[in-house]
Amino acid sequence: MSKRRVHAVSRAVLSIALPAIIIAPAYAQTALEDGERNTPTFTARDWPEWRGQGREGIWTETGILDTFPPAGLVVGWRTPVRSGYSGPAVANGRVFITDGFAPDPRRTRAIERAVALDEETGEVLWTTEWETDYAGLQLVYAIGPRATPTVDGDLVYVLGAMGNLLALDVGDGHIVWEKDYVQDFNATVPSWGMSGAPLVDDDRLIALVGGEPDAKFMAFDTRTGEELWRALSSDWEPGYSQPMLVKAGGPSQLIAWHPRAISSLDPATGTVFWEVPHIVDMGINPATAVRDGHHLFVTSQYGGAVMMTLTGHDANSDGHPDASLLWKGAGEADPEYGTDVNTFNSVISTPVLDGQYLYGLDGNGLLRCLDATTGERIWESWDLIGEDAHWATAFFVRHGDRYFINTDNGDLVIAELSPAGYTEISRTRLIEPTHPYVRRRGQGPVVNWSHPAYANRHIVARNDKEIIRVSLAAAPGE
Amino acid sequence: MGTRVTSDDQPHRVAGLPPLVGAALRAVLWIGLGIGVAGPDAISSLEAQTGPRLVTVISDLHIGTGRDESGAWHPTEDFRWDDEFALFLEHLTALGENANDLVLNGDTFELSEAVRGVDGCQYDVPALGCTQDEALARLDVVLSAHARAIDALANFARVGSNRIFVIPGDHDAALMFPAVAARAGQALGGVEAGVQIQMEGFWASSDGKVYAEHGHQIGDRPNRFSQWPPAVDGSTDGSDTRHLERPWGIQTVGEFFTQHEPRYPTIDNIAERGAGLSYGLAASGTARLDADASRLLRYVLFRMPWSQFRVDLDAGDVQPPRWDLSAVRTLGPTFLLDSLPDDHRFKPLAIAAHEDEQLDIMMDELTDDELTAICDYRAATRRSRRRFERILTQFDPQGPVVAECPRDPSTRGGAFDYFWRSRDATFLRRLEHASTQLPTGTGPIAVFVHGHTHLVDWAQRVLELTSQGETVIVDGFSPIRGALSPVVINGGAWQRTVTPVQLDRLRAQHDLTDDTLLRTLQPEDLAPCYSFVQVDPYTAAPDLPVIRYWRDGDDGWDIARSCGRQPSLGN
């Protein structure tokens, strides 16, 4: 089927007066120094990409409520959207989201969209559409894009489920440049779609493409889309994780976690610094790698827990960064699975690495704390998810000494995670779960697997029907 | 370019009696010899008395020549599990509450190989197999060598209303000889004990909804008989003596196993069974093949077990891609070579055969359907290796990938495309043929059980019927997309087997060559678990069939959902 692209742009009245007090821009810096925490000099910030600035899942705004109102949160605005897993990105007064729908539910042809909304009002500013075909995906999950948009200045980068990458103007949504992973790079879309949100590093857009030959990761010029480099074989699937940048006592490293290894590349050239071999059966690695200090951690359903030690360039004779395996815990592919408690095999959730401790969900929703240095289990609890639920998912965002956690049944939780245990401070229903899901759950065969955005003292969340913005600001006067 | 389509099972007349006349004659002989043919009415009247019955289908025991003069198992003896088998039958009796239908679904007896002390069955014409007398002599040796197992079967048949149905397979097709059938039937207890030899070559429940055949006649299998049944209408040597037909697969591959089994005792325990050919050739250092090279490559490429992958996680909506077969044909014999991954044991031999120009004609002979089947196979194995399919047993999920065939550009993109249409087509054709064999007023077939490959279907298939909002665990598969009926299921072998993945794991674990591993590995080293199919008692329609294992677990022998054991050297 030819992919005729339908390009529809709706322009808002651009003379809408933007607030005179511009909400503080996002960080320009994308990589943190070794051991550094985000310590902004301002109190509000955007959420311009997957898991926020730097992809670390850290929200640093002040003036945030301590507990949820007993009557629940008040939704500031609701705007209808179509279906999809992608989370929102928020930058410079706009919210960006992608969605999809099938004009004929009996066929796999679909229309995907990028949508820009006014952050204050929820009004749709523009949409840009493109045609695609979900044939080849597991159809029960073929509902729309997976990747969160990435905003960088005047461009927003969006990725469709079948590998349509578009660079759009944030002002009016026109296409500045675009790529088709399948047509342009001979990629084979894996079973659950293209998921890796592209990453901006200086003037490079780094993407998980799965192209051939040897184009598992690629870098493009952010302004023109010109290919700058390609790296790693596509003899195996690309996987579903998100590329991220780290610094660990040396040059910036692109952490490229794929189903055969955790690789570190030079983001400027694609040259491989180091690799730690690690097979993830079925290529299922949606969780993002997390880093704290010299520890880098990944987890997956079949691969289990893997903790690595990052070493600076001084430790390597050729001047490159390096890493080594520190410990590993069993996943479903290992014979010890089910008896090894010093692990957790997250299916989708990105875990938390906080100094000496790891927190994360096991495959069935059991929340565990492990010693980051040894992998030894410290405690475990069913209290977050509340049931033994296959593929249970939660999104953890650190806020000071506590966490905002979105569970896949639509709850928003404030909790403390410490080696002493899981302490729930407050819980409220945020959004209705609507994603199709093939396993039985307490609330029925639907979940919410979209990571929200925490920006400007609000949370922006979506399901397959609507996107909402809810204030999390502390009460006036507090 | 014309398209040739091979038919799945076109009975054609060979020298001898027409099929229907032969069948009638057999029935007369059978009744006359006391074996009898119990019609549907007799069977259903029994079930009216006993109620629904537990159906257990086991196959590929290959009960053979037994021990040698020293008392050790003969190296070609695969069935060394008489005691475990007796225990299994006792357990089954209790499980089915004395109302069991035990179906021995082919290759119960190993009658295609020579047995100790008995010569014969070798002729200048390779397609000529045993005569009836020669087959009887072999059977007698087998029966006496395994008295424990035979007695256990006879005891099973005598309990309550238990019944035993024996379906001939390719390795015990000699059961088609009336005298051989009579001898075997009597040894197991005879008709009066509820023992029947299925001279039709299949078994079906009285309502026609559960059907079993051995499986050697399905698809393009080298062990197919030109006519099934009756195989006894095979070629003659010009005299009045009837010979059993000897298919090419038994002539060539079977002989290979017989020759190499003394050196490699488990070479025919590798599941699926034909994989042992590639492993044995590689282990023995064979560098080049003779004139049979193209037939052997065809055998490697078209073995049905390549299709025993898990069912896709789709609701029947995902479509197979369209291959550009014109572009495929321009590739010539290199297409065949590229269909084997670089670590396939047979690949060096295929390359040598290509260098010797032995593969040129093969490409010309392949039909569009056959090219499509190879392309589907390449795509399935490519995808399995690219995503490290964790349940693969047929080959290491981590290894070099093969390239896909050229696609029609309109069907590019998805890794989740459906690649099993050739398998589905093959089994649909076979189901159609099987349906024609049923008595009028019975059926349709809901459960189709086969064996022959020794590779058990993986018991964790998931059929997500999203249109119905449910997830169903199915052992086996349905050749009808998105359907739960009919279900085709391969029960593996009531044998100790080892998969290529397990072999490779042992080889790496002990740092051995193929030759050393295969010389060292004994049948007793293989996991003590034996797979089979069960269909629970039913009234209106059968539930989904299930794969079960008779295994030596932590608490002793029991029936379990999985083997739970790995082979190990030096048990």
XYZ file of N, CA and C in Angstrom, chain A residues 320-443:
372
model
N 38.966 5.933 26.249
C 37.519 5.897 26.123
C 36.873 5.496 27.434
N 35.613 5.886 27.598
C 34.891 5.394 28.764
C 34.747 3.877 28.694
N 34.445 3.314 29.839
C 34.291 1.862 29.888
C 33.248 1.504 30.926
N 32.870 0.262 30.949
C 31.898 -0.219 31.924
C 32.083 -1.705 32.118
N 31.620 -2.169 33.236
C 31.693 -3.602 33.504
C 30.450 -4.024 34.265
N 30.138 -5.295 34.163
C 28.985 -5.837 34.864
C 29.300 -5.938 36.344
N 28.425 -5.381 37.151
C 28.614 -5.457 38.601
C 27.827 -6.641 39.175
N 26.568 -6.741 38.842
C 25.779 -7.908 39.233
C 24.588 -8.020 38.319
N 23.984 -9.185 38.378
C 22.847 -9.458 37.518
C 21.830 -10.302 38.266
N 20.557 -10.014 38.053
C 19.481 -10.805 38.652
C 18.681 -11.518 37.582
N 18.006 -12.581 37.978
C 17.309 -13.446 37.024
C 16.114 -12.745 36.383
N 15.907 -13.064 35.143
C 14.697 -12.688 34.430
C 13.951 -13.955 34.045
N 12.856 -13.807 33.318
C 12.034 -14.973 32.988
C 12.771 -15.963 32.108
N 13.812 -15.541 31.441
C 14.562 -16.451 30.582
C 15.562 -17.296 31.363
N 15.744 -16.990 32.630
C 16.758 -17.680 33.419
C 16.128 -18.802 34.229
N 16.867 -19.894 34.417
C 16.328 -21.012 35.203
C 15.975 -20.627 36.636
N 16.673 -19.603 37.147
C 16.444 -19.229 38.549
C 15.217 -18.346 38.722
N 14.578 -17.993 37.622
C 13.425 -17.106 37.721
C 12.365 -17.708 38.633
N 11.841 -16.893 39.465
C 10.823 -17.357 40.407
C 11.393 -17.690 41.754
N 12.684 -17.976 41.796
C 13.317 -18.261 43.079
C 14.349 -17.200 43.457
N 14.821 -16.454 42.465
C 15.797 -15.395 42.731
C 15.034 -14.129 43.113
N 15.131 -13.718 44.374
C 14.421 -12.521 44.832
C 15.297 -11.289 44.738
N 16.557 -11.474 44.387
C 17.485 -10.350 44.294
C 17.486 -9.806 42.877
N 16.322 -9.421 42.441
C 16.150 -8.948 41.078
C 14.774 -8.331 40.957
N 14.528 -7.619 39.925
C 13.161 -7.403 39.467
C 13.200 -7.281 37.958
N 12.208 -7.858 37.350
C 12.164 -7.883 35.885
C 10.993 -7.034 35.427
N 11.248 -5.721 35.361
C 10.208 -4.802 34.920
C 9.864 -5.055 33.467
N 8.588 -5.041 33.188
C 8.153 -5.252 31.817
C 8.183 -3.928 31.061
N 7.631 -2.884 31.650
C 7.553 -1.587 30.988
C 8.133 -0.476 31.871
N 7.920 -0.584 33.179
C 8.306 0.493 34.091
C 9.793 0.755 34.099
N 10.144 2.031 34.070
C 11.524 2.430 34.304
C 11.728 2.525 35.808
N 12.745 1.881 36.328
C 12.937 1.870 37.775
C 13.586 3.157 38.274
N 13.818 3.190 39.562
C 14.462 4.320 40.224
C 15.793 3.848 40.782
N 16.832 4.581 40.478
C 18.145 4.331 41.075
C 18.482 5.564 41.898
N 18.468 5.394 43.197
C 18.643 6.530 44.101
C 19.780 6.221 45.054
N 20.971 6.649 44.687
C 22.125 6.408 45.534
C 22.403 4.929 45.696
N 22.251 4.449 46.911
C 22.589 3.072 47.208
C 21.446 2.102 46.991
N 20.312 2.574 46.517
C 19.138 1.705 46.443
C 18.421 1.808 45.100
N 17.880 0.684 44.731
C 17.068 0.553 43.523
C 15.635 0.283 43.933
N 14.711 0.888 43.202
C 13.291 0.611 43.422
C 12.661 0.340 42.064
N 11.879 -0.720 42.032
C 11.248 -1.003 40.759
C 10.207 -2.090 40.866
N 9.440 -2.230 39.801
C 8.362 -3.213 39.782
C 8.846 -4.523 39.181
N 8.528 -5.606 39.843
C 8.720 -6.914 39.248
C 7.619 -7.122 38.211
N 7.715 -8.173 37.438
C 6.807 -8.354 36.314
C 5.339 -8.416 36.672
N 5.023 -8.758 37.906
C 3.634 -8.908 38.318
C 3.167 -7.800 39.238
N 3.932 -6.744 39.350
C 3.485 -5.611 40.145
C 4.045 -5.559 41.541
N 4.921 -6.460 41.877
C 5.552 -6.435 43.195
C 6.647 -5.368 43.185
N 6.521 -4.395 44.079
C 7.517 -3.324 44.187
C 8.641 -3.804 45.093
N 9.862 -3.678 44.580
C 11.003 -4.169 45.351
C 12.034 -3.077 45.528
N 12.775 -3.193 46.629
C 13.948 -2.367 46.886
C 15.143 -3.305 46.923
N 16.152 -2.950 46.150
C 17.381 -3.745 46.133
C 18.558 -2.862 46.516
N 19.548 -3.493 47.084
C 20.815 -2.798 47.310
C 21.483 -2.599 45.946
N 21.793 -1.380 45.609
C 22.313 -1.091 44.272
C 23.692 -1.704 44.050
N 24.434 -1.900 45.111
C 25.793 -2.409 44.939
C 25.823 -3.921 44.810
N 24.893 -4.590 45.492
C 24.945 -6.055 45.518
C 23.753 -6.713 44.862
N 22.656 -5.990 44.694
C 21.429 -6.564 44.179
C 20.590 -7.258 45.235
N 21.075 -7.271 46.454
C 20.335 -7.962 47.520
C 18.995 -7.276 47.759
N 17.960 -8.088 47.889
C 16.637 -7.536 48.163
C 16.607 -6.965 49.581
N 16.063 -5.743 49.669
C 15.914 -5.098 50.964
C 14.480 -5.269 51.461
N 13.513 -4.987 50.587
C 12.111 -5.216 50.931
C 11.305 -5.351 49.665
N 10.060 -5.754 49.804
C 9.135 -5.819 48.685
C 7.731 -5.568 49.204
N 6.873 -5.086 48.308
C 5.539 -4.689 48.742
C 4.566 -4.765 47.581
N 3.364 -5.193 47.877
C 2.280 -5.188 46.898
C 1.460 -3.894 46.975
N 1.805 -3.035 47.900
C 0.918 -1.924 48.222
C 0.763 -0.908 47.100
N 1.750 -0.756 46.245
C 1.618 0.248 45.185
C 0.561 -0.176 44.167
N 0.717 -1.363 43.620
C -0.196 -1.821 42.574
C -1.447 -2.434 43.186
N -1.282 -3.101 44.310
C -2.445 -3.598 45.030
C -2.953 -4.947 44.581
N -2.334 -5.538 43.603
C -2.759 -6.855 43.167
C -1.618 -7.510 42.396
N -1.711 -8.820 42.305
C -0.772 -9.573 41.474
C -1.258 -9.430 40.043
N -0.633 -8.573 39.308
C -1.151 -8.186 37.992
C -0.051 -8.345 36.954
N -0.304 -9.234 36.027
C 0.689 -9.489 34.985
C 1.006 -8.206 34.229
N 2.306 -7.924 34.058
C 2.794 -6.766 33.308
C 2.386 -5.438 33.961
N 2.156 -5.456 35.248
C 1.782 -4.211 35.920
C 2.850 -3.152 35.684
N 2.398 -1.916 35.533
C 3.295 -0.829 35.146
C 3.034 0.394 36.001
N 4.090 1.109 36.277
C 3.974 2.392 36.963
C 5.114 3.285 36.495
N 4.849 4.576 36.455
C 5.869 5.550 36.053
C 6.265 6.364 37.277
N 7.537 6.311 37.598
C 8.073 6.957 38.796
C 8.746 8.273 38.414
N 8.370 9.333 39.089
C 9.007 10.635 38.890
C 9.415 11.158 40.267
N 10.701 11.430 40.377
C 11.204 11.906 41.672
C 10.886 13.376 41.848
N 10.423 13.699 43.015
C 10.169 15.100 43.368
C 10.711 15.314 44.772
N 11.918 15.838 44.844
C 12.541 16.046 46.147
C 12.823 14.718 46.817
N 12.289 14.566 48.008
C 12.511 13.319 48.732
C 11.295 12.386 48.616
N 10.470 12.627 47.637
C 9.304 11.760 47.445
C 9.125 11.480 45.962
N 8.128 10.679 45.646
C 7.907 10.284 44.256
C 6.453 10.469 43.884
N 6.247 10.971 42.685
C 4.932 10.929 42.077
C 4.912 9.699 41.167
N 3.913 8.881 41.388
C 3.880 7.600 40.683
C 2.534 7.465 39.971
N 2.575 7.211 38.688
C 1.353 6.955 37.922
C 1.229 5.451 37.718
N 0.195 4.872 38.281
C -0.020 3.443 38.092
C -0.872 3.207 36.860
N -0.839 2.006 36.360
C -1.519 1.763 35.088
C -3.016 1.556 35.225
N -3.519 1.681 36.444
C -4.981 1.691 36.579
C -5.505 3.114 36.664
N -4.635 4.081 36.418
C -5.069 5.475 36.343
C -4.891 6.269 37.617
N -4.282 5.690 38.633
C -4.060 6.417 39.888
C -2.792 7.258 39.814
N -2.815 8.334 40.607
C -1.616 9.130 40.851
C -1.318 9.015 42.336
N -0.090 8.629 42.634
C 0.291 8.350 44.010
C 1.466 9.237 44.402
N 1.452 9.742 45.625
C 2.631 10.385 46.207
C 3.156 9.429 47.263
N 4.419 9.100 47.173
C 4.962 8.111 48.098
C 6.430 8.397 48.383
N 6.867 7.847 49.470
C 8.291 7.845 49.794
C 8.843 6.455 49.554
N 10.012 6.421 48.955
C 10.715 5.168 48.739
C 12.054 5.268 49.457
N 12.261 4.373 50.369
C 13.511 4.388 51.120
C 13.837 2.960 51.500
N 15.031 2.724 51.957
C 15.341 1.361 52.395
C 14.467 0.910 53.552
N 13.800 1.847 54.186
C 12.897 1.466 55.275
C 11.602 0.893 54.746
N 11.246 1.236 53.512
C 10.020 0.683 52.962
C 9.303 1.638 52.036
N 8.142 1.189 51.584
C 7.265 2.010 50.732
C 6.249 2.692 51.638
N 6.208 4.016 51.589
C 5.268 4.771 52.403
C 4.381 5.586 51.493
N 3.144 5.248 51.466
C 2.209 5.975 50.623
C 1.684 7.191 51.375
N 1.820 8.333 50.749
C 1.412 9.579 51.382
C 0.000 9.953 50.962
N -0.247 9.790 49.654
C -1.552 10.189 49.161
C -1.797 9.500 47.822
N -3.062 9.276 47.519
C -3.425 8.614 46.256
C -4.735 9.199 45.770
N -4.836 9.352 44.450
C -6.083 9.835 43.864
C -6.230 9.269 42.463
N -7.429 9.205 41.977
C -7.666 8.791 40.604
C -7.409 9.985 39.703
N -6.535 9.785 38.731
C -6.171 10.869 37.822
C -6.906 10.768 36.492
N -6.858 9.574 35.887
C -7.372 9.452 34.525
C -7.907 8.046 34.315
N -8.863 7.923 33.450
C -9.475 6.628 33.172
C -8.551 5.794 32.281
N -8.275 4.560 32.682
C -7.469 3.715 31.778
C -8.317 3.256 30.598
N -7.719 3.315 29.415
C -8.480 2.939 28.213
C -7.688 2.059 27.248
N -6.381 1.861 27.503
C -5.588 1.080 26.555
C -6.003 -0.379 26.577
N -6.163 -0.993 25.418
C -6.489 -2.431 25.392
C -5.348 -3.247 25.980
N -5.701 -4.327 26.582
C -4.732 -5.117 27.351
C -5.288 -6.519 27.445
N -4.455 -7.504 27.172
C -5.005 -8.839 26.970
C -5.052 -9.684 28.229
N -4.581 -9.157 29.309
C -4.632 -9.936 30.539
C -5.744 -9.426 31.441
N -6.264 -10.281 32.233
C -7.322 -9.884 33.158
C -6.745 -9.097 34.319
N -7.361 -8.032 34.618
C -6.971 -7.220 35.750
C -8.203 -6.940 36.599
N -7.964 -6.410 37.759
C -9.086 -6.112 38.628
C -10.063 -5.129 38.006
N -9.523 -4.174 37.264
C -10.401 -3.148 36.686
C -10.849 -3.502 35.285
